[in-house]
Each structure stands twice: as C-alpha cells, then as structure tokens.
Amino acid sequence: MAKHIASARISTESSALLKELNDSLPFDRELYREDIAGSKAHAAMLKEQGIISPEDYEAIVSGLERILGEIEAGEFDFDRGDEDIHMAIERRLTELVGEAGKRLHTARSRNDQVALDFRMYVLRKDREIAALLLDLIEVLLRRAREHTATLLPGMTHLQHAQPINLGYHLTAYAAMFRRDWKRFTDSARRNNRSPLGCAALAGTPHPIDRRMSANALGFEGPTLNCLDTVSDRDFALEILFNIATMMMHISRLSEELILWSTSEFAFVRLADEHATGSSIMPQKKNPDIPELLRGKTGRAYGNLMALLTVMKGLPLAYNKDTQEDKEGVFDSVRTAELSLRVLAEMIDRMEIDTEAMERACMRGHLSATDLADWLVRERGIPFRDAYHIVGKAVNFAEERGKDISELGAEELAEVDARIAPEACAILDNRASMNARSSEGGTATVRTEEQIETMEKWLSSVRSEE
C-alpha cells in the first residue's frame, strides 16, 4: 500500500482506528475555497522570489483552478486516505500537474496552511454574520418606527413596572444587535493578519516575502511571531464568543415573543409559516421558531466552552488537539446565519395587537411612580415618604378593583389630602410614558430620536459595504 503523501518518517500504515480518529476531511473540506486561494497567493510569492519557476507557477495555478471547478461541480474525488482538505488538494494537484504540484508546499507547513485557511474562513464569516445583523436591525427599526406611540407595559422581574412604547422596546433589541455587529467587525479587523510563511513554528530559511502573500489575500500584513501564530486560535474563540453573545440576545427576544404569543398576553400573532400545530390538539399554534432559537443558544454556548477547554492546556506551538477547533465553529456559524435570517423574517411578518398591549397597561399600576415624583416635585415631600403615600394609593385602588390610573380626584384626596386634582393627569399611562423624556428615555419623541440615530448609523454602515 502506498505511503501517505505527508509521511516521510512513518514506515508502516496507520491503524484503522488512528485513521478514523485523525480524519478531518469530512468537515474541513468546508475550507476548500480558502485553501485554494492561499495556495495561489503562496505560489505567486514563490515565483516572485525565484523559488519556483514561472512555468511551475502557471501549472500550479491552472491545476488549482481546475480543482476549484471540480469541487464546486461536485466532481472532486474526496479520498478518505487524504486525511484533510489540504492533502486532498495537494494530492489532486500533483496528479494534474506532476512535479510542479510537489513544489507548492515549499516554505510552508500544514501548520501555517491550516492557520491561514481557518483564519480566512472565520474572518469571512465575521463579515457575513455582521451583514445579516444589519438586516435584522433594519427590520427591528422599521417595526419600531410603526409603534413609537403604542403603549406597552415595561417590566422588571417580569412584573408590570412602568409604561413604555413598543418602538422603544424593539429599539432596545436593535441596540443589543448593534453591539453584536461591532464585536464581529472589530474581531475581523483585529485578526486580519496572515499566518502564511510561518511554516511549522519558526519561519523558513527560504527567501520568502510574507507581506506580498498577505497583501494578495487581503490581510493588513503578516502576523508578528510565528511560534504564537501557528497555535493561535483566539480568532476562532472570538467568533464563538461573539455568536454565543448574539444568540443570548436572540434568546432573550425569543423568550419575549413566546410569552407575547400566549393567550395570557396575546400581544403578537406569528405568521402561519412561522408556527406549527399540535398532532393531537387542533386549536394549537406553537411558536416553534423562537423556541428553537432559544434552544440553539445552548448549542452555541457548548461550542465556545468546548474550544476553550481544548486550548487551555496546550503548550507552544501546534498540537493535534487543535484539529478540534473547526467543527464547533462551523456548527455555530451555520446556527448563527440561519437564526438571524429566520428571526428577521418572523419579526417582519408577525402581527402586533396594539389594543391588547394597551389593555395590559391598565394592570399593575404602571404610573404609580409618576404620582410619587409629583409629590416630590409639587409638594416638596421627601421621596421615601412619597413612596409610602403612593403605596397606600395602590392598596386603595386594589381594594376597589381599579388601576391607580383610574382613581379620580376625590379618591386620591381620600388617600392623602396633599394629592391635588391635577395629579390625575399625570397618572394617565400615555402621559406617564411621554413624561420620561430624559435622553435615552421612552417618551415617543425620545424613541423617535433613538430610531433616527440608529437609522443614520445603519445608512452610514451600508454605504461603506
């Protein structure tokens, strides 16, 4: 049996179990685009530096182009004996162009090759996920602008707290996802350095030009230290962390949509194409999409923790443990991309019951704090004393089966003589919502400002794409 292309030292065939354990081709074939692009840049640099001939360079590039076409047409023979995508492409290249194909690996190692391919993939996905986040933010802002005057009970501890508007609530999530966008784009910029030319761990004696290959591949330049570079997977950990954080935000929004679609809330109705029925209960309409998104968040967390655990005990430089860096990233990336697309579509098409939201604002005494603030402002009462007076008013209202906003002037005076008739106006929920007009507050005018700020930012970012 022929020896493996990379096995100059090993004189016997690997055991079948080792082959199975070592085989990464079933998943790292995902990196074929990056591997071919990196090989082209490396070959061009080798030619420019006089390390390979122009004829060998032309043969290599021609062979790589053919391999790319074969893979994309589904005609490439992925041989499990190749071990990984790098060996698969090199083996096929040598079949196609002979000796020239064997010269391609001059002045590089699989260590810097895989570090390059994986980094290029991650940076590409950083940018693609960031673009999908912009689409989601755009949908949230569009729905928010429709509802800057729609009353909604703002909650703390999942209890009714103060009246806000729905646009304000949706803009809060847009702000979360903008932070996610910044994390992905910052990560892409920070890690935009090329590992190519680091070879196994210590560089190479060949007269290479790392800056030339880095520039050809769109990097800002080469990495600083080769020993660090070949074993660095911070860029992979960053995308996993960024996805996990983003999925946490998606899960929070999903949880609210699940609650809001219940009969108890009935604030939203998901489109039929985004829900499922029950196999036994014909009346059911289940919010499967937000439930699945909530569940997939745990999957993203697991992938992050798995790679952190793999990396925590590795000495410099490359260790085979690092082969475990890819499957979790590929999985989290697929999860993130699908989650963002389906969430944006679901929010865009869901129906919002504004009347149900406004009815809900009549429960929980949402404007109680406004009365306390009025007593402080108009009567000079210390806030802690005003707090207790309003507590009495809440008890008074509940004894009569009312919300505090429904109490009349005589009833309020019965609670405390210092509460004047004009206090009734400030207890109105819409007045309460609009009274919170400090910067960042929920007043309709402030919500519209926040949306406008976000829209300007979004337009600016879009124009730079």
Tab-separated table of C-alpha atoms in Angstrom:
chain	number	residue	atom	x	y	z
A	1	MET	CA	0.000	0.000	0.000
A	2	ALA	CA	1.352	3.463	-0.874
A	3	LYS	CA	2.624	5.658	1.875
A	4	HIS	CA	0.694	8.812	2.763
A	5	ILE	CA	1.849	11.937	0.944
A	6	ALA	CA	2.952	13.561	4.236
A	7	SER	CA	4.510	10.511	5.874
A	8	ALA	CA	8.250	10.595	5.226
A	9	ARG	CA	9.103	9.379	8.742
A	10	ILE	CA	6.401	6.736	9.278
A	11	SER	CA	7.254	3.390	7.680
A	12	THR	CA	4.098	1.408	8.454
A	13	GLU	CA	0.450	2.007	7.759
A	14	SER	CA	-1.521	3.763	10.473
A	15	SER	CA	-4.093	1.654	12.264
A	16	ALA	CA	-7.640	1.904	11.022
A	17	LEU	CA	-8.706	3.463	14.316
A	18	LEU	CA	-5.986	6.119	14.124
A	19	LYS	CA	-7.069	6.936	10.588
A	20	GLU	CA	-10.653	7.336	11.730
A	21	LEU	CA	-9.636	9.475	14.717
A	22	ASN	CA	-7.269	11.585	12.630
A	23	ASP	CA	-9.535	12.094	9.619
A	24	SER	CA	-10.770	15.690	9.383
A	25	LEU	CA	-11.686	15.679	5.698
A	26	PRO	CA	-15.431	15.133	6.288
A	27	PHE	CA	-15.670	18.555	7.931
A	28	ASP	CA	-12.612	20.611	6.941
A	29	ARG	CA	-13.494	20.284	3.246
A	30	GLU	CA	-15.510	23.412	4.073
A	31	LEU	CA	-12.193	25.282	3.776
A	32	TYR	CA	-11.518	24.408	0.129
A	33	ARG	CA	-12.011	27.973	-1.132
A	34	GLU	CA	-9.597	29.383	1.406
A	35	ASP	CA	-7.071	26.609	0.812
A	36	ILE	CA	-7.009	27.199	-2.937
A	37	ALA	CA	-6.838	30.998	-2.533
A	38	GLY	CA	-3.991	30.665	-0.045
A	39	SER	CA	-2.121	28.262	-2.322
A	40	LYS	CA	-2.423	30.646	-5.272
A	41	ALA	CA	-1.032	33.522	-3.221
A	42	HIS	CA	1.776	31.337	-1.902
A	43	ALA	CA	2.667	30.150	-5.400
A	44	ALA	CA	2.726	33.719	-6.714
A	45	MET	CA	5.084	34.724	-3.925
A	46	LEU	CA	7.338	31.714	-4.559
A	47	LYS	CA	7.547	32.671	-8.241
A	48	GLU	CA	8.235	36.337	-7.478
A	49	GLN	CA	11.035	35.346	-5.094
A	50	GLY	CA	12.583	32.994	-7.638
A	51	ILE	CA	11.870	29.924	-5.512
A	52	ILE	CA	9.810	28.236	-8.238
A	53	SER	CA	9.891	28.814	-11.979
A	54	PRO	CA	7.243	30.783	-13.892
A	55	GLU	CA	6.333	27.546	-15.701
A	56	ASP	CA	5.747	25.719	-12.427
A	57	TYR	CA	3.682	28.671	-11.186
A	58	GLU	CA	1.463	28.628	-14.276
A	59	ALA	CA	0.939	24.875	-13.943
A	60	ILE	CA	0.090	25.166	-10.251
A	61	VAL	CA	-2.453	27.954	-10.772
A	62	SER	CA	-4.035	26.127	-13.710
A	63	GLY	CA	-4.303	22.955	-11.629
A	64	LEU	CA	-5.779	24.801	-8.656
A	65	GLU	CA	-8.393	26.438	-10.885
A	66	ARG	CA	-9.387	23.048	-12.235
A	67	ILE	CA	-9.632	21.607	-8.713
A	68	LEU	CA	-11.850	24.512	-7.653
A	69	GLY	CA	-14.158	23.800	-10.572
A	70	GLU	CA	-14.260	20.088	-9.759
A	71	ILE	CA	-15.160	20.702	-6.121
A	72	GLU	CA	-17.870	23.244	-6.916
A	73	ALA	CA	-19.316	20.966	-9.609
A	74	GLY	CA	-19.392	18.043	-7.166
A	75	GLU	CA	-16.911	16.102	-9.319
A	76	PHE	CA	-13.937	16.061	-6.951
A	77	ASP	CA	-12.929	12.666	-5.576
A	78	PHE	CA	-12.608	13.127	-1.817
A	79	ASP	CA	-10.430	10.179	-0.807
A	80	ARG	CA	-10.597	9.426	2.927
A	81	GLY	CA	-6.930	8.484	2.714
A	82	ASP	CA	-6.127	12.142	2.143
A	83	GLU	CA	-6.717	12.899	5.841
A	84	ASP	CA	-7.660	16.562	5.344
A	85	ILE	CA	-8.616	19.112	2.686
A	86	HIS	CA	-5.014	20.331	2.349
A	87	MET	CA	-3.707	16.887	1.459
A	88	ALA	CA	-6.700	16.205	-0.797
A	89	ILE	CA	-5.992	19.291	-2.895
A	90	GLU	CA	-2.225	18.708	-2.966
A	91	ARG	CA	-2.717	15.082	-3.988
A	92	ARG	CA	-5.056	16.059	-6.829
A	93	LEU	CA	-2.770	18.916	-7.901
A	94	THR	CA	0.162	16.537	-8.212
A	95	GLU	CA	-1.997	14.171	-10.265
A	96	LEU	CA	-2.845	17.023	-12.610
A	97	VAL	CA	0.486	18.849	-12.990
A	98	GLY	CA	3.106	16.409	-11.763
A	99	GLU	CA	6.386	17.699	-10.269
A	100	ALA	CA	5.177	21.290	-10.187
A	101	GLY	CA	2.470	20.282	-7.741
A	102	LYS	CA	5.084	18.903	-5.371
A	103	ARG	CA	6.874	22.262	-5.304
A	104	LEU	CA	3.852	24.183	-3.963
A	105	HIS	CA	4.489	23.205	-0.346
A	106	THR	CA	7.957	24.780	-0.377
A	107	ALA	CA	8.410	27.261	2.513
A	108	ARG	CA	5.158	26.402	4.237
A	109	SER	CA	3.812	23.760	6.617
A	110	ARG	CA	0.362	22.393	7.198
A	111	ASN	CA	0.591	24.320	10.471
A	112	ASP	CA	0.596	27.744	8.826
A	113	GLN	CA	-1.568	26.458	5.976
A	114	VAL	CA	-4.429	25.405	8.217
A	115	ALA	CA	-3.994	28.508	10.376
A	116	LEU	CA	-4.336	30.602	7.216
A	117	ASP	CA	-7.321	28.735	5.803
A	118	PHE	CA	-9.222	28.707	9.064
A	119	ARG	CA	-8.481	32.355	9.793
A	120	MET	CA	-9.639	33.390	6.321
A	121	TYR	CA	-12.852	31.404	6.793
A	122	VAL	CA	-13.533	32.940	10.203
A	123	LEU	CA	-12.865	36.492	9.011
A	124	ARG	CA	-15.188	35.934	6.044
A	125	LYS	CA	-17.897	34.661	8.371
A	126	ASP	CA	-17.346	37.576	10.773
A	127	ARG	CA	-18.254	39.890	7.907
A	128	GLU	CA	-21.156	37.789	6.619
A	129	ILE	CA	-22.747	37.495	10.071
A	130	ALA	CA	-22.255	41.223	10.583
A	131	ALA	CA	-24.152	41.850	7.322
A	132	LEU	CA	-27.028	39.623	8.488
A	133	LEU	CA	-27.133	41.558	11.759
A	134	LEU	CA	-27.644	44.752	9.762
A	135	ASP	CA	-30.629	43.138	8.029
A	136	LEU	CA	-32.149	42.199	11.388
A	137	ILE	CA	-31.537	45.657	12.838
A	138	GLU	CA	-33.208	47.208	9.794
A	139	VAL	CA	-36.323	45.080	10.339
A	140	LEU	CA	-36.433	45.927	14.053
A	141	LEU	CA	-36.135	49.648	13.351
A	142	ARG	CA	-38.828	49.516	10.702
A	143	ARG	CA	-41.247	47.818	13.097
A	144	ALA	CA	-40.178	50.149	15.899
A	145	ARG	CA	-40.956	53.242	13.830
A	146	GLU	CA	-44.503	51.921	13.323
A	147	HIS	CA	-45.087	51.777	17.093
A	148	THR	CA	-43.486	54.757	18.802
A	149	ALA	CA	-46.858	55.651	20.335
A	150	THR	CA	-48.102	52.105	21.057
A	151	LEU	CA	-48.301	51.649	24.811
A	152	LEU	CA	-46.697	48.550	26.269
A	153	PRO	CA	-46.169	47.544	29.894
A	154	GLY	CA	-42.478	47.834	30.612
A	155	MET	CA	-41.402	45.145	33.042
A	156	THR	CA	-38.818	44.351	35.671
A	157	HIS	CA	-38.763	40.912	37.336
A	158	LEU	CA	-41.397	40.057	34.691
A	159	GLN	CA	-43.797	42.270	36.645
A	160	HIS	CA	-45.538	45.352	35.285
A	161	ALA	CA	-43.333	48.326	36.114
A	162	GLN	CA	-43.785	51.467	34.003
A	163	PRO	CA	-45.495	52.298	30.696
A	164	ILE	CA	-43.225	52.388	27.651
A	165	ASN	CA	-43.917	52.228	23.941
A	166	LEU	CA	-43.350	49.193	21.746
A	167	GLY	CA	-40.968	51.071	19.457
A	168	TYR	CA	-38.765	51.782	22.466
A	169	HIS	CA	-38.775	48.092	23.387
A	170	LEU	CA	-37.810	46.992	19.872
A	171	THR	CA	-35.112	49.652	19.680
A	172	ALA	CA	-33.576	48.177	22.827
A	173	TYR	CA	-33.021	44.941	20.905
A	174	ALA	CA	-31.702	46.858	17.904
A	175	ALA	CA	-29.136	48.415	20.267
A	176	MET	CA	-28.136	44.943	21.507
A	177	PHE	CA	-27.648	43.675	17.981
A	178	ARG	CA	-25.642	46.783	17.059
A	179	ARG	CA	-23.202	45.861	19.852
A	180	ASP	CA	-23.031	42.377	18.330
A	181	TRP	CA	-22.285	43.906	14.922
A	182	LYS	CA	-19.443	45.892	16.445
A	183	ARG	CA	-17.993	42.791	18.060
A	184	PHE	CA	-17.921	40.872	14.771
A	185	THR	CA	-16.467	43.771	12.778
A	186	ASP	CA	-13.893	44.609	15.462
A	187	SER	CA	-12.855	40.969	15.585
A	188	ALA	CA	-12.444	40.846	11.814
A	189	ARG	CA	-10.205	43.932	11.899
A	190	ARG	CA	-8.168	42.794	14.885
A	191	ASN	CA	-7.397	39.368	13.443
A	192	ASN	CA	-6.723	40.485	9.876
A	193	ARG	CA	-3.100	39.265	9.861
A	194	SER	CA	-1.705	36.494	7.686
A	195	PRO	CA	-0.139	33.339	9.174
A	196	LEU	CA	1.273	32.284	5.789
A	197	GLY	CA	5.043	31.885	5.821
A	198	CYS	CA	5.289	30.916	9.473
A	199	ALA	CA	5.846	27.299	8.365
A	200	ALA	CA	5.881	24.769	11.214
A	201	LEU	CA	6.604	27.230	14.040
A	202	ALA	CA	9.864	29.111	13.461
A	203	GLY	CA	9.660	30.577	9.970
A	204	THR	CA	11.595	29.278	6.980
A	205	PRO	CA	15.125	29.636	5.560
A	206	HIS	CA	13.703	30.276	2.084
A	207	PRO	CA	13.781	33.957	0.970
A	208	ILE	CA	10.008	34.440	1.125
A	209	ASP	CA	8.040	37.690	1.191
A	210	ARG	CA	5.257	37.322	3.770
A	211	ARG	CA	3.947	40.795	3.081
A	212	MET	CA	3.402	40.030	-0.582
A	213	SER	CA	1.240	36.966	0.119
A	214	ALA	CA	-0.560	38.774	2.956
A	215	ASN	CA	-1.476	41.686	0.696
A	216	ALA	CA	-2.608	39.328	-2.076
A	217	LEU	CA	-5.063	37.712	0.330
A	218	GLY	CA	-6.460	40.985	1.689
A	219	PHE	CA	-4.689	40.960	5.042
A	220	GLU	CA	-3.268	44.109	6.601
A	221	GLY	CA	0.066	42.329	6.901
A	222	PRO	CA	1.707	39.226	8.327
A	223	THR	CA	1.451	38.121	11.946
A	224	LEU	CA	4.270	39.149	14.282
A	225	ASN	CA	5.530	35.913	15.855
A	226	CYS	CA	5.418	32.555	14.107
A	227	LEU	CA	5.562	30.492	17.298
A	228	ASP	CA	2.380	32.167	18.502
A	229	THR	CA	0.720	32.202	15.091
A	230	VAL	CA	0.616	28.508	14.254
A	231	SER	CA	-1.120	27.625	17.522
A	232	ASP	CA	-3.251	30.776	17.913
A	233	ARG	CA	-6.977	30.164	17.807
A	234	ASP	CA	-8.094	33.368	19.500
A	235	PHE	CA	-9.823	34.405	16.284
A	236	ALA	CA	-11.911	31.206	16.429
A	237	LEU	CA	-12.695	31.714	20.119
A	238	GLU	CA	-13.749	35.270	19.353
A	239	ILE	CA	-16.260	34.292	16.703
A	240	LEU	CA	-17.620	31.602	19.043
A	241	PHE	CA	-17.936	34.129	21.862
A	242	ASN	CA	-19.495	36.705	19.553
A	243	ILE	CA	-22.005	34.146	18.301
A	244	ALA	CA	-22.781	32.954	21.834
A	245	THR	CA	-23.422	36.529	22.974
A	246	MET	CA	-25.535	37.264	19.910
A	247	MET	CA	-27.519	34.062	20.449
A	248	MET	CA	-28.112	35.120	24.051
A	249	HIS	CA	-29.675	38.316	22.723
A	250	ILE	CA	-31.709	36.315	20.206
A	251	SER	CA	-32.837	34.004	23.002
A	252	ARG	CA	-34.000	36.916	25.162
A	253	LEU	CA	-36.068	38.295	22.296
A	254	SER	CA	-37.362	34.812	21.512
A	255	GLU	CA	-38.456	34.334	25.113
A	256	GLU	CA	-40.477	37.534	24.958
A	257	LEU	CA	-42.080	36.571	21.660
A	258	ILE	CA	-43.022	33.188	23.153
A	259	LEU	CA	-44.651	34.922	26.115
A	260	TRP	CA	-46.275	37.574	23.954
A	261	SER	CA	-47.865	34.937	21.711
A	262	THR	CA	-49.579	33.141	24.613
A	263	SER	CA	-53.278	33.551	25.308
A	264	GLU	CA	-52.390	35.294	28.566
A	265	PHE	CA	-50.531	38.072	26.746
A	266	ALA	CA	-51.839	37.867	23.159
A	267	PHE	CA	-49.633	40.782	22.123
A	268	VAL	CA	-48.419	39.186	18.872
A	269	ARG	CA	-49.530	36.567	16.379
A	270	LEU	CA	-46.821	34.791	14.459
A	271	ALA	CA	-47.441	34.188	10.773
A	272	ASP	CA	-48.688	30.692	9.989
A	273	GLU	CA	-45.493	29.871	8.099
A	274	HIS	CA	-43.522	30.520	11.286
A	275	ALA	CA	-45.559	28.306	13.601
A	276	THR	CA	-46.695	24.699	13.812
A	277	GLY	CA	-49.756	22.890	15.060
A	278	SER	CA	-50.194	20.064	17.529
A	279	SER	CA	-50.516	16.438	16.493
A	280	ILE	CA	-53.409	15.971	18.915
A	281	MET	CA	-54.825	19.410	19.822
A	282	PRO	CA	-56.332	21.086	16.763
A	283	GLN	CA	-56.544	24.519	18.360
A	284	LYS	CA	-52.799	24.853	18.961
A	285	LYS	CA	-50.434	27.231	17.185
A	286	ASN	CA	-46.980	26.712	18.596
A	287	PRO	CA	-44.176	29.319	18.423
A	288	ASP	CA	-41.603	26.822	17.176
A	289	ILE	CA	-39.174	29.317	15.668
A	290	PRO	CA	-38.499	31.323	18.836
A	291	GLU	CA	-38.431	28.089	20.856
A	292	LEU	CA	-35.828	26.595	18.523
A	293	LEU	CA	-33.785	29.792	18.595
A	294	ARG	CA	-33.883	29.768	22.387
A	295	GLY	CA	-32.736	26.148	22.384
A	296	LYS	CA	-29.933	26.650	19.868
A	297	THR	CA	-28.381	29.223	22.180
A	298	GLY	CA	-27.236	26.396	24.441
A	299	ARG	CA	-25.613	24.747	21.445
A	300	ALA	CA	-23.614	27.911	20.730
A	301	TYR	CA	-22.510	28.101	24.361
A	302	GLY	CA	-21.355	24.471	24.206
A	303	ASN	CA	-19.193	25.096	21.142
A	304	LEU	CA	-17.483	28.027	22.856
A	305	MET	CA	-16.779	26.077	26.026
A	306	ALA	CA	-15.526	23.082	24.026
A	307	LEU	CA	-12.824	25.089	22.238
A	308	LEU	CA	-11.834	26.983	25.373
A	309	THR	CA	-11.333	23.612	27.032
A	310	VAL	CA	-9.303	22.250	24.100
A	311	MET	CA	-6.976	25.262	24.123
A	312	LYS	CA	-6.471	25.710	27.852
A	313	GLY	CA	-3.636	23.178	28.303
A	314	LEU	CA	-1.761	23.349	25.014
A	315	PRO	CA	1.954	24.195	25.138
A	316	LEU	CA	3.534	26.068	22.255
A	317	ALA	CA	3.309	25.524	19.413
A	318	TYR	CA	0.929	23.456	17.276
A	319	ASN	CA	-0.650	20.349	18.802
A	320	LYS	CA	-3.025	17.920	17.120
A	321	ASP	CA	-5.683	18.795	19.710
A	322	THR	CA	-6.193	21.934	17.651
A	323	GLN	CA	-7.866	19.850	14.949
A	324	GLU	CA	-10.902	20.054	17.246
A	325	ASP	CA	-11.177	23.781	16.521
A	326	LYS	CA	-13.322	23.598	13.394
A	327	GLU	CA	-16.465	21.527	13.826
A	328	GLY	CA	-17.809	23.717	16.626
A	329	VAL	CA	-17.083	26.883	14.663
A	330	PHE	CA	-18.724	25.520	11.515
A	331	ASP	CA	-21.752	24.488	13.571
A	332	SER	CA	-22.061	27.816	15.399
A	333	VAL	CA	-21.673	29.758	12.150
A	334	ARG	CA	-24.449	27.754	10.466
A	335	THR	CA	-26.633	28.221	13.552
A	336	ALA	CA	-25.963	31.966	13.653
A	337	GLU	CA	-26.657	32.575	9.982
A	338	LEU	CA	-29.901	30.604	9.940
A	339	SER	CA	-31.054	32.136	13.226
A	340	LEU	CA	-30.545	35.697	12.012
A	341	ARG	CA	-32.364	35.071	8.733
A	342	VAL	CA	-35.378	33.380	10.272
A	343	LEU	CA	-35.669	35.858	13.151
A	344	ALA	CA	-35.676	38.838	10.785
A	345	GLU	CA	-38.326	37.210	8.599
A	346	MET	CA	-40.501	36.294	11.577
A	347	ILE	CA	-40.416	39.793	13.094
A	348	ASP	CA	-41.102	41.372	9.726
A	349	ARG	CA	-44.265	39.304	9.224
A	350	MET	CA	-45.717	38.949	12.729
A	351	GLU	CA	-48.959	40.737	13.599
A	352	ILE	CA	-48.989	43.081	16.595
A	353	ASP	CA	-52.151	43.571	18.654
A	354	THR	CA	-51.773	47.147	19.873
A	355	GLU	CA	-55.099	47.078	21.703
A	356	ALA	CA	-54.061	44.063	23.767
A	357	MET	CA	-50.846	45.843	24.706
A	358	GLU	CA	-52.668	48.965	25.761
A	359	ARG	CA	-55.217	46.970	27.784
A	360	ALA	CA	-52.350	45.302	29.597
A	361	CYS	CA	-51.111	48.732	30.651
A	362	MET	CA	-54.256	49.068	32.760
A	363	ARG	CA	-52.972	46.336	35.077
A	364	GLY	CA	-50.133	46.683	37.536
A	365	HIS	CA	-50.396	50.408	38.410
A	366	LEU	CA	-47.752	51.390	35.869
A	367	SER	CA	-47.991	55.113	36.584
A	368	ALA	CA	-47.577	54.830	40.366
A	369	THR	CA	-44.034	56.224	40.294
A	370	ASP	CA	-45.332	59.309	38.490
A	371	LEU	CA	-47.502	60.131	41.496
A	372	ALA	CA	-44.517	59.754	43.821
A	373	ASP	CA	-42.476	62.048	41.588
A	374	TRP	CA	-45.354	64.580	41.551
A	375	LEU	CA	-45.481	64.637	45.366
A	376	VAL	CA	-41.734	65.260	45.476
A	377	ARG	CA	-41.840	67.931	42.791
A	378	GLU	CA	-45.081	69.746	43.663
A	379	ARG	CA	-45.371	69.196	47.414
A	380	GLY	CA	-41.724	69.012	48.454
A	381	ILE	CA	-42.276	65.677	50.156
A	382	PRO	CA	-39.135	63.516	50.570
A	383	PHE	CA	-39.205	60.691	48.034
A	384	ARG	CA	-39.248	57.937	50.651
A	385	ASP	CA	-42.349	59.461	52.277
A	386	ALA	CA	-43.958	59.955	48.850
A	387	TYR	CA	-43.184	56.319	48.088
A	388	HIS	CA	-45.240	55.190	51.103
A	389	ILE	CA	-48.124	57.535	50.276
A	390	VAL	CA	-48.340	56.057	46.781
A	391	GLY	CA	-48.212	52.567	48.278
A	392	LYS	CA	-51.371	53.455	50.188
A	393	ALA	CA	-52.929	54.706	46.954
A	394	VAL	CA	-52.151	51.397	45.234
A	395	ASN	CA	-53.753	49.438	48.082
A	396	PHE	CA	-56.760	51.806	47.942
A	397	ALA	CA	-57.149	51.180	44.190
A	398	GLU	CA	-56.834	47.412	44.527
A	399	GLU	CA	-59.490	47.309	47.233
A	400	ARG	CA	-61.823	48.896	44.710
A	401	GLY	CA	-60.743	46.698	41.789
A	402	LYS	CA	-59.123	49.576	39.938
A	403	ASP	CA	-55.781	50.515	38.487
A	404	ILE	CA	-54.208	53.588	40.085
A	405	SER	CA	-54.598	55.434	36.786
A	406	GLU	CA	-58.389	55.073	37.144
A	407	LEU	CA	-58.649	56.809	40.524
A	408	GLY	CA	-60.486	60.125	40.499
A	409	ALA	CA	-59.524	63.348	42.274
A	410	GLU	CA	-61.773	62.676	45.276
A	411	GLU	CA	-60.411	59.180	45.717
A	412	LEU	CA	-56.824	60.394	45.580
A	413	ALA	CA	-57.574	63.119	48.138
A	414	GLU	CA	-59.081	60.441	50.391
A	415	VAL	CA	-55.742	58.642	50.327
A	416	ASP	CA	-53.838	61.838	51.201
A	417	ALA	CA	-55.119	65.392	51.267
A	418	ARG	CA	-51.915	66.694	49.707
A	419	ILE	CA	-52.769	64.988	46.400
A	420	ALA	CA	-54.420	67.726	44.335
A	421	PRO	CA	-56.888	67.116	41.447
A	422	GLU	CA	-54.235	67.962	38.834
A	423	ALA	CA	-52.364	64.823	39.862
A	424	CYS	CA	-54.961	62.781	37.959
A	425	ALA	CA	-53.486	63.895	34.651
A	426	ILE	CA	-50.036	62.591	35.422
A	427	LEU	CA	-51.450	59.146	36.240
A	428	ASP	CA	-52.593	58.649	32.647
A	429	ASN	CA	-50.397	55.918	31.173
A	430	ARG	CA	-49.680	57.754	27.940
A	431	ALA	CA	-48.774	60.891	29.871
A	432	SER	CA	-46.561	58.754	32.091
A	433	MET	CA	-44.794	57.250	29.077
A	434	ASN	CA	-44.200	60.636	27.464
A	435	ALA	CA	-43.068	62.177	30.743
A	436	ARG	CA	-39.960	60.015	30.635
A	437	SER	CA	-38.256	62.328	28.187
A	438	SER	CA	-34.714	62.275	29.508
A	439	GLU	CA	-32.077	61.223	26.989
A	440	GLY	CA	-32.478	57.512	26.325
A	441	GLY	CA	-35.987	57.522	27.776
A	442	THR	CA	-39.206	56.031	26.470
A	443	ALA	CA	-41.108	59.202	25.513
A	444	THR	CA	-42.271	58.978	21.916
A	445	VAL	CA	-40.082	61.931	20.919
A	446	ARG	CA	-37.038	60.289	22.518
A	447	THR	CA	-37.822	56.929	20.942
A	448	GLU	CA	-38.028	58.578	17.541
A	449	GLU	CA	-34.656	60.219	18.177
A	450	GLN	CA	-33.132	56.846	19.057
A	451	ILE	CA	-34.552	55.244	15.931
A	452	GLU	CA	-33.285	58.126	13.798
A	453	THR	CA	-29.813	57.796	15.331
A	454	MET	CA	-29.793	54.077	14.620
A	455	GLU	CA	-31.076	54.603	11.070
A	456	LYS	CA	-28.323	57.136	10.345
A	457	TRP	CA	-25.724	54.723	11.675
A	458	LEU	CA	-27.207	51.912	9.603
A	459	SER	CA	-27.201	54.023	6.457
A	460	SER	CA	-23.583	55.016	7.069
A	461	VAL	CA	-22.505	51.402	7.547
A	462	ARG	CA	-24.443	50.267	4.469
A	463	SER	CA	-22.745	52.912	2.353
A	464	GLU	CA	-19.324	51.534	3.328
A	465	GLU	CA	-20.155	47.929	2.404
